[in-house]
Amino acid sequence: MAMTEERTRPEKVLVIACGMIAREVLAVRERLGLDHLELTCLPAEFHYRPDRIAPAMDTAIAEAREEGYSHIFVGYADCGTGGRLDRVCEKHGVERIAGPHCFAFYQGLEAFAEIGEDDMTSFYMTDFLCRQFEAFFLKPLRLDEHPELIADYFGNYEKLVYLAQTDDPALETVAQDAAKLLGLSYERRFTGYGDLASALVEAAGKAPVE
């Protein structure tokens, strides 16, 4: 019996993802029993330097091929690369998560398209951004030292929308406090993992059985 189980195990699929969604990828893998998914991440700070995503992904995929991975899935949407990431994916024959960015695929692309115009002046936060609010916003923008800069950076926003992947009161408190700090109205939307879950299931299902 053990030999049969070993023989029918799916081949491994490597997910090369944005560090901002690492926790969520692992949560989906555990929840859905996708044990043959493996994860490696590019730095989360590329969120602010999208010009670095495509070349870094190009290198990461090439290195993964050398390590013997036949099945690779890109854990990014376009994420501000202006199509450059798609060209890397095409070059290597791999697929990525559909959509323009994580704020869209967390909500689901259809829901995001419906509400897109209404959210033009909304500033999005996710679970990751709540956990890393100080490291990703306050310190890099020096808002802790110069709160007068808030008007320069966030003056065109009207609302902070917290896209919650989990029900965590501590994270919601961070989002609420951030809205107050930035002078924005507040809305919480529970999205769960949105299209990320279905994308990972589809990627996992394309791995042939050994």
mmCIF file of the C-alpha atoms, coordinates in Angstrom:
data_MODEL
# 
_entry.id   MODEL 
# 
loop_
_atom_site.group_PDB 
_atom_site.id 
_atom_site.type_symbol 
_atom_site.label_atom_id 
_atom_site.label_alt_id 
_atom_site.label_comp_id 
_atom_site.label_asym_id 
_atom_site.label_entity_id 
_atom_site.label_seq_id 
_atom_site.pdbx_PDB_ins_code 
_atom_site.Cartn_x 
_atom_site.Cartn_y 
_atom_site.Cartn_z 
_atom_site.occupancy 
_atom_site.B_iso_or_equiv 
_atom_site.pdbx_formal_charge 
_atom_site.auth_seq_id 
_atom_site.auth_comp_id 
_atom_site.auth_asym_id 
_atom_site.auth_atom_id 
_atom_site.pdbx_PDB_model_num 
ATOM 1   C CA . MET A 1 1   ? 0.000   0.000  0.000   1.00 0.00 ? 1   MET A CA 1 
ATOM 2   C CA . ALA A 1 2   ? 2.785   2.426  0.895   1.00 0.00 ? 2   ALA A CA 1 
ATOM 3   C CA . MET A 1 3   ? 4.420   1.848  -2.487  1.00 0.00 ? 3   MET A CA 1 
ATOM 4   C CA . THR A 1 4   ? 1.130   2.594  -4.255  1.00 0.00 ? 4   THR A CA 1 
ATOM 5   C CA . GLU A 1 5   ? 0.695   5.854  -2.356  1.00 0.00 ? 5   GLU A CA 1 
ATOM 6   C CA . GLU A 1 6   ? 4.240   6.871  -3.212  1.00 0.00 ? 6   GLU A CA 1 
ATOM 7   C CA . ARG A 1 7   ? 3.688   6.057  -6.880  1.00 0.00 ? 7   ARG A CA 1 
ATOM 8   C CA . THR A 1 8   ? 0.521   8.171  -7.126  1.00 0.00 ? 8   THR A CA 1 
ATOM 9   C CA . ARG A 1 9   ? 1.882   11.256 -5.381  1.00 0.00 ? 9   ARG A CA 1 
ATOM 10  C CA . PRO A 1 10  ? 1.721   14.426 -7.528  1.00 0.00 ? 10  PRO A CA 1 
ATOM 11  C CA . GLU A 1 11  ? 5.003   15.961 -8.588  1.00 0.00 ? 11  GLU A CA 1 
ATOM 12  C CA . LYS A 1 12  ? 6.141   18.993 -6.647  1.00 0.00 ? 12  LYS A CA 1 
ATOM 13  C CA . VAL A 1 13  ? 5.067   22.460 -7.753  1.00 0.00 ? 13  VAL A CA 1 
ATOM 14  C CA . LEU A 1 14  ? 7.244   25.395 -6.776  1.00 0.00 ? 14  LEU A CA 1 
ATOM 15  C CA . VAL A 1 15  ? 5.422   28.646 -6.086  1.00 0.00 ? 15  VAL A CA 1 
ATOM 16  C CA . ILE A 1 16  ? 7.689   31.699 -6.432  1.00 0.00 ? 16  ILE A CA 1 
ATOM 17  C CA . ALA A 1 17  ? 5.708   34.387 -4.677  1.00 0.00 ? 17  ALA A CA 1 
ATOM 18  C CA . CYS A 1 18  ? 5.802   37.897 -3.339  1.00 0.00 ? 18  CYS A CA 1 
ATOM 19  C CA . GLY A 1 19  ? 6.928   37.899 0.273   1.00 0.00 ? 19  GLY A CA 1 
ATOM 20  C CA . MET A 1 20  ? 3.793   39.874 1.116   1.00 0.00 ? 20  MET A CA 1 
ATOM 21  C CA . ILE A 1 21  ? 1.594   36.821 0.491   1.00 0.00 ? 21  ILE A CA 1 
ATOM 22  C CA . ALA A 1 22  ? 3.863   34.092 1.905   1.00 0.00 ? 22  ALA A CA 1 
ATOM 23  C CA . ARG A 1 23  ? 1.756   33.525 5.025   1.00 0.00 ? 23  ARG A CA 1 
ATOM 24  C CA . GLU A 1 24  ? -1.395  33.335 2.920   1.00 0.00 ? 24  GLU A CA 1 
ATOM 25  C CA . VAL A 1 25  ? 0.067   30.851 0.432   1.00 0.00 ? 25  VAL A CA 1 
ATOM 26  C CA . LEU A 1 26  ? 1.105   28.588 3.296   1.00 0.00 ? 26  LEU A CA 1 
ATOM 27  C CA . ALA A 1 27  ? -2.322  28.938 4.917   1.00 0.00 ? 27  ALA A CA 1 
ATOM 28  C CA . VAL A 1 28  ? -4.080  27.893 1.701   1.00 0.00 ? 28  VAL A CA 1 
ATOM 29  C CA . ARG A 1 29  ? -1.675  24.976 1.256   1.00 0.00 ? 29  ARG A CA 1 
ATOM 30  C CA . GLU A 1 30  ? -2.365  23.716 4.767   1.00 0.00 ? 30  GLU A CA 1 
ATOM 31  C CA . ARG A 1 31  ? -6.117  24.289 4.638   1.00 0.00 ? 31  ARG A CA 1 
ATOM 32  C CA . LEU A 1 32  ? -6.558  22.476 1.318   1.00 0.00 ? 32  LEU A CA 1 
ATOM 33  C CA . GLY A 1 33  ? -3.934  19.786 1.854   1.00 0.00 ? 33  GLY A CA 1 
ATOM 34  C CA . LEU A 1 34  ? -1.784  20.838 -1.116  1.00 0.00 ? 34  LEU A CA 1 
ATOM 35  C CA . ASP A 1 35  ? 1.281   19.165 0.325   1.00 0.00 ? 35  ASP A CA 1 
ATOM 36  C CA . HIS A 1 36  ? 3.125   19.013 -2.983  1.00 0.00 ? 36  HIS A CA 1 
ATOM 37  C CA . LEU A 1 37  ? 3.257   22.821 -3.233  1.00 0.00 ? 37  LEU A CA 1 
ATOM 38  C CA . GLU A 1 38  ? 6.588   24.296 -2.175  1.00 0.00 ? 38  GLU A CA 1 
ATOM 39  C CA . LEU A 1 39  ? 7.160   27.997 -1.612  1.00 0.00 ? 39  LEU A CA 1 
ATOM 40  C CA . THR A 1 40  ? 9.987   30.433 -2.108  1.00 0.00 ? 40  THR A CA 1 
ATOM 41  C CA . CYS A 1 41  ? 9.613   34.204 -2.063  1.00 0.00 ? 41  CYS A CA 1 
ATOM 42  C CA . LEU A 1 42  ? 11.065  37.355 -3.521  1.00 0.00 ? 42  LEU A CA 1 
ATOM 43  C CA . PRO A 1 43  ? 11.494  40.257 -1.074  1.00 0.00 ? 43  PRO A CA 1 
ATOM 44  C CA . ALA A 1 44  ? 8.279   41.871 0.113   1.00 0.00 ? 44  ALA A CA 1 
ATOM 45  C CA . GLU A 1 45  ? 9.779   45.342 -0.366  1.00 0.00 ? 45  GLU A CA 1 
ATOM 46  C CA . PHE A 1 46  ? 9.585   44.823 -4.134  1.00 0.00 ? 46  PHE A CA 1 
ATOM 47  C CA . HIS A 1 47  ? 5.983   45.964 -3.585  1.00 0.00 ? 47  HIS A CA 1 
ATOM 48  C CA . TYR A 1 48  ? 7.478   49.455 -3.660  1.00 0.00 ? 48  TYR A CA 1 
ATOM 49  C CA . ARG A 1 49  ? 10.026  48.680 -6.386  1.00 0.00 ? 49  ARG A CA 1 
ATOM 50  C CA . PRO A 1 50  ? 8.036   46.856 -9.077  1.00 0.00 ? 50  PRO A CA 1 
ATOM 51  C CA . ASP A 1 51  ? 10.846  47.453 -11.567 1.00 0.00 ? 51  ASP A CA 1 
ATOM 52  C CA . ARG A 1 52  ? 12.791  44.768 -9.676  1.00 0.00 ? 52  ARG A CA 1 
ATOM 53  C CA . ILE A 1 53  ? 10.130  42.080 -9.830  1.00 0.00 ? 53  ILE A CA 1 
ATOM 54  C CA . ALA A 1 54  ? 10.518  40.861 -13.434 1.00 0.00 ? 54  ALA A CA 1 
ATOM 55  C CA . PRO A 1 55  ? 14.335  40.563 -13.483 1.00 0.00 ? 55  PRO A CA 1 
ATOM 56  C CA . ALA A 1 56  ? 14.348  38.909 -10.065 1.00 0.00 ? 56  ALA A CA 1 
ATOM 57  C CA . MET A 1 57  ? 11.658  36.472 -11.161 1.00 0.00 ? 57  MET A CA 1 
ATOM 58  C CA . ASP A 1 58  ? 13.586  35.702 -14.350 1.00 0.00 ? 58  ASP A CA 1 
ATOM 59  C CA . THR A 1 59  ? 16.599  34.728 -12.251 1.00 0.00 ? 59  THR A CA 1 
ATOM 60  C CA . ALA A 1 60  ? 14.523  32.814 -9.699  1.00 0.00 ? 60  ALA A CA 1 
ATOM 61  C CA . ILE A 1 61  ? 12.790  30.699 -12.337 1.00 0.00 ? 61  ILE A CA 1 
ATOM 62  C CA . ALA A 1 62  ? 16.082  29.914 -14.082 1.00 0.00 ? 62  ALA A CA 1 
ATOM 63  C CA . GLU A 1 63  ? 17.629  28.837 -10.783 1.00 0.00 ? 63  GLU A CA 1 
ATOM 64  C CA . ALA A 1 64  ? 14.593  26.707 -9.946  1.00 0.00 ? 64  ALA A CA 1 
ATOM 65  C CA . ARG A 1 65  ? 14.882  24.937 -13.301 1.00 0.00 ? 65  ARG A CA 1 
ATOM 66  C CA . GLU A 1 66  ? 18.527  24.188 -12.558 1.00 0.00 ? 66  GLU A CA 1 
ATOM 67  C CA . GLU A 1 67  ? 17.445  22.741 -9.216  1.00 0.00 ? 67  GLU A CA 1 
ATOM 68  C CA . GLY A 1 68  ? 15.152  20.342 -11.046 1.00 0.00 ? 68  GLY A CA 1 
ATOM 69  C CA . TYR A 1 69  ? 11.713  21.942 -10.710 1.00 0.00 ? 69  TYR A CA 1 
ATOM 70  C CA . SER A 1 70  ? 9.594   21.200 -13.774 1.00 0.00 ? 70  SER A CA 1 
ATOM 71  C CA . HIS A 1 71  ? 6.414   22.805 -12.488 1.00 0.00 ? 71  HIS A CA 1 
ATOM 72  C CA . ILE A 1 72  ? 6.585   26.417 -11.365 1.00 0.00 ? 72  ILE A CA 1 
ATOM 73  C CA . PHE A 1 73  ? 3.822   28.880 -10.580 1.00 0.00 ? 73  PHE A CA 1 
ATOM 74  C CA . VAL A 1 74  ? 4.361   32.619 -10.166 1.00 0.00 ? 74  VAL A CA 1 
ATOM 75  C CA . GLY A 1 75  ? 2.728   33.969 -7.025  1.00 0.00 ? 75  GLY A CA 1 
ATOM 76  C CA . TYR A 1 76  ? 2.304   37.506 -8.343  1.00 0.00 ? 76  TYR A CA 1 
ATOM 77  C CA . ALA A 1 77  ? -0.288  39.410 -10.273 1.00 0.00 ? 77  ALA A CA 1 
ATOM 78  C CA . ASP A 1 78  ? 1.123   42.067 -12.630 1.00 0.00 ? 78  ASP A CA 1 
ATOM 79  C CA . CYS A 1 79  ? 1.923   44.155 -9.538  1.00 0.00 ? 79  CYS A CA 1 
ATOM 80  C CA . GLY A 1 80  ? 2.982   47.287 -11.369 1.00 0.00 ? 80  GLY A CA 1 
ATOM 81  C CA . THR A 1 81  ? 5.420   45.630 -13.762 1.00 0.00 ? 81  THR A CA 1 
ATOM 82  C CA . GLY A 1 82  ? 3.570   46.948 -16.809 1.00 0.00 ? 82  GLY A CA 1 
ATOM 83  C CA . GLY A 1 83  ? 3.539   43.568 -18.556 1.00 0.00 ? 83  GLY A CA 1 
ATOM 84  C CA . ARG A 1 84  ? 7.218   42.834 -17.959 1.00 0.00 ? 84  ARG A CA 1 
ATOM 85  C CA . LEU A 1 85  ? 6.380   39.988 -15.605 1.00 0.00 ? 85  LEU A CA 1 
ATOM 86  C CA . ASP A 1 86  ? 4.132   38.452 -18.267 1.00 0.00 ? 86  ASP A CA 1 
ATOM 87  C CA . ARG A 1 87  ? 7.037   38.450 -20.687 1.00 0.00 ? 87  ARG A CA 1 
ATOM 88  C CA . VAL A 1 88  ? 9.174   36.623 -18.147 1.00 0.00 ? 88  VAL A CA 1 
ATOM 89  C CA . CYS A 1 89  ? 6.395   34.079 -17.614 1.00 0.00 ? 89  CYS A CA 1 
ATOM 90  C CA . GLU A 1 90  ? 6.051   33.579 -21.366 1.00 0.00 ? 90  GLU A CA 1 
ATOM 91  C CA . LYS A 1 91  ? 9.800   33.153 -21.727 1.00 0.00 ? 91  LYS A CA 1 
ATOM 92  C CA . HIS A 1 92  ? 9.845   30.330 -19.197 1.00 0.00 ? 92  HIS A CA 1 
ATOM 93  C CA . GLY A 1 93  ? 6.481   28.804 -20.028 1.00 0.00 ? 93  GLY A CA 1 
ATOM 94  C CA . VAL A 1 94  ? 4.941   29.408 -16.597 1.00 0.00 ? 94  VAL A CA 1 
ATOM 95  C CA . GLU A 1 95  ? 1.728   31.023 -15.378 1.00 0.00 ? 95  GLU A CA 1 
ATOM 96  C CA . ARG A 1 96  ? 0.990   33.672 -12.763 1.00 0.00 ? 96  ARG A CA 1 
ATOM 97  C CA . ILE A 1 97  ? -1.994  34.712 -10.675 1.00 0.00 ? 97  ILE A CA 1 
ATOM 98  C CA . ALA A 1 98  ? -4.464  36.593 -12.854 1.00 0.00 ? 98  ALA A CA 1 
ATOM 99  C CA . GLY A 1 99  ? -5.121  40.247 -12.182 1.00 0.00 ? 99  GLY A CA 1 
ATOM 100 C CA . PRO A 1 100 ? -3.391  43.592 -11.737 1.00 0.00 ? 100 PRO A CA 1 
ATOM 101 C CA . HIS A 1 101 ? -2.340  43.227 -8.069  1.00 0.00 ? 101 HIS A CA 1 
ATOM 102 C CA . CYS A 1 102 ? -3.010  41.397 -4.816  1.00 0.00 ? 102 CYS A CA 1 
ATOM 103 C CA . PHE A 1 103 ? -5.695  43.895 -3.799  1.00 0.00 ? 103 PHE A CA 1 
ATOM 104 C CA . ALA A 1 104 ? -7.670  42.692 -6.811  1.00 0.00 ? 104 ALA A CA 1 
ATOM 105 C CA . PHE A 1 105 ? -7.197  38.946 -6.456  1.00 0.00 ? 105 PHE A CA 1 
ATOM 106 C CA . TYR A 1 106 ? -7.936  39.019 -2.730  1.00 0.00 ? 106 TYR A CA 1 
ATOM 107 C CA . GLN A 1 107 ? -11.310 40.601 -3.482  1.00 0.00 ? 107 GLN A CA 1 
ATOM 108 C CA . GLY A 1 108 ? -11.853 38.418 -6.545  1.00 0.00 ? 108 GLY A CA 1 
ATOM 109 C CA . LEU A 1 109 ? -11.373 39.905 -9.974  1.00 0.00 ? 109 LEU A CA 1 
ATOM 110 C CA . GLU A 1 110 ? -15.077 40.161 -10.723 1.00 0.00 ? 110 GLU A CA 1 
ATOM 111 C CA . ALA A 1 111 ? -15.814 41.959 -7.460  1.00 0.00 ? 111 ALA A CA 1 
ATOM 112 C CA . PHE A 1 112 ? -12.820 44.232 -7.943  1.00 0.00 ? 112 PHE A CA 1 
ATOM 113 C CA . ALA A 1 113 ? -13.968 45.176 -11.454 1.00 0.00 ? 113 ALA A CA 1 
ATOM 114 C CA . GLU A 1 114 ? -17.414 46.084 -10.153 1.00 0.00 ? 114 GLU A CA 1 
ATOM 115 C CA . ILE A 1 115 ? -16.134 48.312 -7.378  1.00 0.00 ? 115 ILE A CA 1 
ATOM 116 C CA . GLY A 1 116 ? -12.989 49.601 -9.070  1.00 0.00 ? 116 GLY A CA 1 
ATOM 117 C CA . GLU A 1 117 ? -14.192 53.110 -9.902  1.00 0.00 ? 117 GLU A CA 1 
ATOM 118 C CA . ASP A 1 118 ? -15.663 53.645 -6.451  1.00 0.00 ? 118 ASP A CA 1 
ATOM 119 C CA . ASP A 1 119 ? -12.295 52.698 -4.941  1.00 0.00 ? 119 ASP A CA 1 
ATOM 120 C CA . MET A 1 120 ? -10.210 55.111 -6.997  1.00 0.00 ? 120 MET A CA 1 
ATOM 121 C CA . THR A 1 121 ? -9.536  57.220 -3.884  1.00 0.00 ? 121 THR A CA 1 
ATOM 122 C CA . SER A 1 122 ? -9.197  54.269 -1.496  1.00 0.00 ? 122 SER A CA 1 
ATOM 123 C CA . PHE A 1 123 ? -5.982  53.233 0.194   1.00 0.00 ? 123 PHE A CA 1 
ATOM 124 C CA . TYR A 1 124 ? -5.846  49.454 0.611   1.00 0.00 ? 124 TYR A CA 1 
ATOM 125 C CA . MET A 1 125 ? -4.390  47.506 3.499   1.00 0.00 ? 125 MET A CA 1 
ATOM 126 C CA . THR A 1 126 ? -4.135  43.722 3.886   1.00 0.00 ? 126 THR A CA 1 
ATOM 127 C CA . ASP A 1 127 ? -3.265  41.488 6.823   1.00 0.00 ? 127 ASP A CA 1 
ATOM 128 C CA . PHE A 1 128 ? 0.399   41.699 5.854   1.00 0.00 ? 128 PHE A CA 1 
ATOM 129 C CA . LEU A 1 129 ? 0.348   45.486 5.641   1.00 0.00 ? 129 LEU A CA 1 
ATOM 130 C CA . CYS A 1 130 ? -1.334  45.699 9.027   1.00 0.00 ? 130 CYS A CA 1 
ATOM 131 C CA . ARG A 1 131 ? 1.329   43.470 10.555  1.00 0.00 ? 131 ARG A CA 1 
ATOM 132 C CA . GLN A 1 132 ? 4.055   45.529 8.927   1.00 0.00 ? 132 GLN A CA 1 
ATOM 133 C CA . PHE A 1 133 ? 2.495   48.989 9.112   1.00 0.00 ? 133 PHE A CA 1 
ATOM 134 C CA . GLU A 1 134 ? 5.401   50.515 10.972  1.00 0.00 ? 134 GLU A CA 1 
ATOM 135 C CA . ALA A 1 135 ? 8.076   48.861 8.839   1.00 0.00 ? 135 ALA A CA 1 
ATOM 136 C CA . PHE A 1 136 ? 6.327   49.440 5.493   1.00 0.00 ? 136 PHE A CA 1 
ATOM 137 C CA . PHE A 1 137 ? 4.750   52.859 6.016   1.00 0.00 ? 137 PHE A CA 1 
ATOM 138 C CA . LEU A 1 138 ? 5.734   54.840 9.040   1.00 0.00 ? 138 LEU A CA 1 
ATOM 139 C CA . LYS A 1 139 ? 9.501   54.411 8.925   1.00 0.00 ? 139 LYS A CA 1 
ATOM 140 C CA . PRO A 1 140 ? 10.175  54.368 5.144   1.00 0.00 ? 140 PRO A CA 1 
ATOM 141 C CA . LEU A 1 141 ? 7.996   57.455 4.659   1.00 0.00 ? 141 LEU A CA 1 
ATOM 142 C CA . ARG A 1 142 ? 9.301   58.971 7.907   1.00 0.00 ? 142 ARG A CA 1 
ATOM 143 C CA . LEU A 1 143 ? 5.770   59.674 9.036   1.00 0.00 ? 143 LEU A CA 1 
ATOM 144 C CA . ASP A 1 144 ? 6.746   58.846 12.611  1.00 0.00 ? 144 ASP A CA 1 
ATOM 145 C CA . GLU A 1 145 ? 9.205   61.756 12.545  1.00 0.00 ? 145 GLU A CA 1 
ATOM 146 C CA . HIS A 1 146 ? 7.376   64.066 10.146  1.00 0.00 ? 146 HIS A CA 1 
ATOM 147 C CA . PRO A 1 147 ? 3.598   63.607 10.396  1.00 0.00 ? 147 PRO A CA 1 
ATOM 148 C CA . GLU A 1 148 ? 3.193   66.776 8.360   1.00 0.00 ? 148 GLU A CA 1 
ATOM 149 C CA . LEU A 1 149 ? 4.091   64.649 5.313   1.00 0.00 ? 149 LEU A CA 1 
ATOM 150 C CA . ILE A 1 150 ? 0.823   62.735 5.628   1.00 0.00 ? 150 ILE A CA 1 
ATOM 151 C CA . ALA A 1 151 ? -1.009  65.385 3.633   1.00 0.00 ? 151 ALA A CA 1 
ATOM 152 C CA . ASP A 1 152 ? 1.574   65.153 0.843   1.00 0.00 ? 152 ASP A CA 1 
ATOM 153 C CA . TYR A 1 153 ? 1.450   61.366 0.595   1.00 0.00 ? 153 TYR A CA 1 
ATOM 154 C CA . PHE A 1 154 ? -2.215  60.679 1.317   1.00 0.00 ? 154 PHE A CA 1 
ATOM 155 C CA . GLY A 1 155 ? -3.979  63.936 0.513   1.00 0.00 ? 155 GLY A CA 1 
ATOM 156 C CA . ASN A 1 156 ? -5.707  62.469 -2.547  1.00 0.00 ? 156 ASN A CA 1 
ATOM 157 C CA . TYR A 1 157 ? -7.142  59.498 -0.672  1.00 0.00 ? 157 TYR A CA 1 
ATOM 158 C CA . GLU A 1 158 ? -10.542 59.576 1.008   1.00 0.00 ? 158 GLU A CA 1 
ATOM 159 C CA . LYS A 1 159 ? -10.916 56.136 2.545   1.00 0.00 ? 159 LYS A CA 1 
ATOM 160 C CA . LEU A 1 160 ? -8.779  53.331 3.968   1.00 0.00 ? 160 LEU A CA 1 
ATOM 161 C CA . VAL A 1 161 ? -10.117 49.911 3.009   1.00 0.00 ? 161 VAL A CA 1 
ATOM 162 C CA . TYR A 1 162 ? -8.870  46.989 5.058   1.00 0.00 ? 162 TYR A CA 1 
ATOM 163 C CA . LEU A 1 163 ? -9.052  43.804 2.975   1.00 0.00 ? 163 LEU A CA 1 
ATOM 164 C CA . ALA A 1 164 ? -9.011  41.225 5.740   1.00 0.00 ? 164 ALA A CA 1 
ATOM 165 C CA . GLN A 1 165 ? -7.757  37.723 5.028   1.00 0.00 ? 165 GLN A CA 1 
ATOM 166 C CA . THR A 1 166 ? -8.464  36.599 8.599   1.00 0.00 ? 166 THR A CA 1 
ATOM 167 C CA . ASP A 1 167 ? -10.693 37.609 11.498  1.00 0.00 ? 167 ASP A CA 1 
ATOM 168 C CA . ASP A 1 168 ? -8.058  39.151 13.737  1.00 0.00 ? 168 ASP A CA 1 
ATOM 169 C CA . PRO A 1 169 ? -9.178  41.994 16.020  1.00 0.00 ? 169 PRO A CA 1 
ATOM 170 C CA . ALA A 1 170 ? -5.593  43.087 16.615  1.00 0.00 ? 170 ALA A CA 1 
ATOM 171 C CA . LEU A 1 171 ? -5.011  43.601 12.904  1.00 0.00 ? 171 LEU A CA 1 
ATOM 172 C CA . GLU A 1 172 ? -8.277  45.469 12.531  1.00 0.00 ? 172 GLU A CA 1 
ATOM 173 C CA . THR A 1 173 ? -7.212  47.789 15.340  1.00 0.00 ? 173 THR A CA 1 
ATOM 174 C CA . VAL A 1 174 ? -4.036  48.565 13.401  1.00 0.00 ? 174 VAL A CA 1 
ATOM 175 C CA . ALA A 1 175 ? -6.089  49.350 10.293  1.00 0.00 ? 175 ALA A CA 1 
ATOM 176 C CA . GLN A 1 176 ? -8.484  51.563 12.230  1.00 0.00 ? 176 GLN A CA 1 
ATOM 177 C CA . ASP A 1 177 ? -5.608  53.423 13.877  1.00 0.00 ? 177 ASP A CA 1 
ATOM 178 C CA . ALA A 1 178 ? -3.951  53.850 10.486  1.00 0.00 ? 178 ALA A CA 1 
ATOM 179 C CA . ALA A 1 179 ? -7.120  55.388 9.075   1.00 0.00 ? 179 ALA A CA 1 
ATOM 180 C CA . LYS A 1 180 ? -7.233  57.851 11.953  1.00 0.00 ? 180 LYS A CA 1 
ATOM 181 C CA . LEU A 1 181 ? -3.553  58.695 11.552  1.00 0.00 ? 181 LEU A CA 1 
ATOM 182 C CA . LEU A 1 182 ? -3.971  59.321 7.826   1.00 0.00 ? 182 LEU A CA 1 
ATOM 183 C CA . GLY A 1 183 ? -7.207  61.253 8.237   1.00 0.00 ? 183 GLY A CA 1 
ATOM 184 C CA . LEU A 1 184 ? -9.244  58.793 6.156   1.00 0.00 ? 184 LEU A CA 1 
ATOM 185 C CA . SER A 1 185 ? -12.629 57.187 6.605   1.00 0.00 ? 185 SER A CA 1 
ATOM 186 C CA . TYR A 1 186 ? -12.537 53.464 7.299   1.00 0.00 ? 186 TYR A CA 1 
ATOM 187 C CA . GLU A 1 187 ? -14.050 50.329 5.796   1.00 0.00 ? 187 GLU A CA 1 
ATOM 188 C CA . ARG A 1 188 ? -13.315 46.683 6.497   1.00 0.00 ? 188 ARG A CA 1 
ATOM 189 C CA . ARG A 1 189 ? -14.008 44.022 3.868   1.00 0.00 ? 189 ARG A CA 1 
ATOM 190 C CA . PHE A 1 190 ? -13.492 40.401 4.754   1.00 0.00 ? 190 PHE A CA 1 
ATOM 191 C CA . THR A 1 191 ? -12.099 38.811 1.588   1.00 0.00 ? 191 THR A CA 1 
ATOM 192 C CA . GLY A 1 192 ? -10.429 35.669 2.898   1.00 0.00 ? 192 GLY A CA 1 
ATOM 193 C CA . TYR A 1 193 ? -7.898  34.506 0.339   1.00 0.00 ? 193 TYR A CA 1 
ATOM 194 C CA . GLY A 1 194 ? -10.045 35.358 -2.660  1.00 0.00 ? 194 GLY A CA 1 
ATOM 195 C CA . ASP A 1 195 ? -8.771  34.150 -6.024  1.00 0.00 ? 195 ASP A CA 1 
ATOM 196 C CA . LEU A 1 196 ? -5.428  33.171 -4.483  1.00 0.00 ? 196 LEU A CA 1 
ATOM 197 C CA . ALA A 1 197 ? -6.930  29.912 -3.250  1.00 0.00 ? 197 ALA A CA 1 
ATOM 198 C CA . SER A 1 198 ? -8.409  28.904 -6.600  1.00 0.00 ? 198 SER A CA 1 
ATOM 199 C CA . ALA A 1 199 ? -5.208  29.891 -8.420  1.00 0.00 ? 199 ALA A CA 1 
ATOM 200 C CA . LEU A 1 200 ? -3.118  27.664 -6.160  1.00 0.00 ? 200 LEU A CA 1 
ATOM 201 C CA . VAL A 1 201 ? -5.570  24.784 -6.510  1.00 0.00 ? 201 VAL A CA 1 
ATOM 202 C CA . GLU A 1 202 ? -5.399  25.084 -10.289 1.00 0.00 ? 202 GLU A CA 1 
ATOM 203 C CA . ALA A 1 203 ? -1.595  25.247 -10.255 1.00 0.00 ? 203 ALA A CA 1 
ATOM 204 C CA . ALA A 1 204 ? -1.390  22.230 -7.959  1.00 0.00 ? 204 ALA A CA 1 
ATOM 205 C CA . GLY A 1 205 ? -3.801  20.273 -10.140 1.00 0.00 ? 205 GLY A CA 1 
ATOM 206 C CA . LYS A 1 206 ? -1.594  20.662 -13.220 1.00 0.00 ? 206 LYS A CA 1 
ATOM 207 C CA . ALA A 1 207 ? 1.222   18.661 -11.638 1.00 0.00 ? 207 ALA A CA 1 
ATOM 208 C CA . PRO A 1 208 ? 1.298   15.166 -13.141 1.00 0.00 ? 208 PRO A CA 1 
ATOM 209 C CA . VAL A 1 209 ? 1.217   12.125 -10.907 1.00 0.00 ? 209 VAL A CA 1 
ATOM 210 C CA . GLU A 1 210 ? 4.525   10.350 -10.470 1.00 0.00 ? 210 GLU A CA 1 
# 
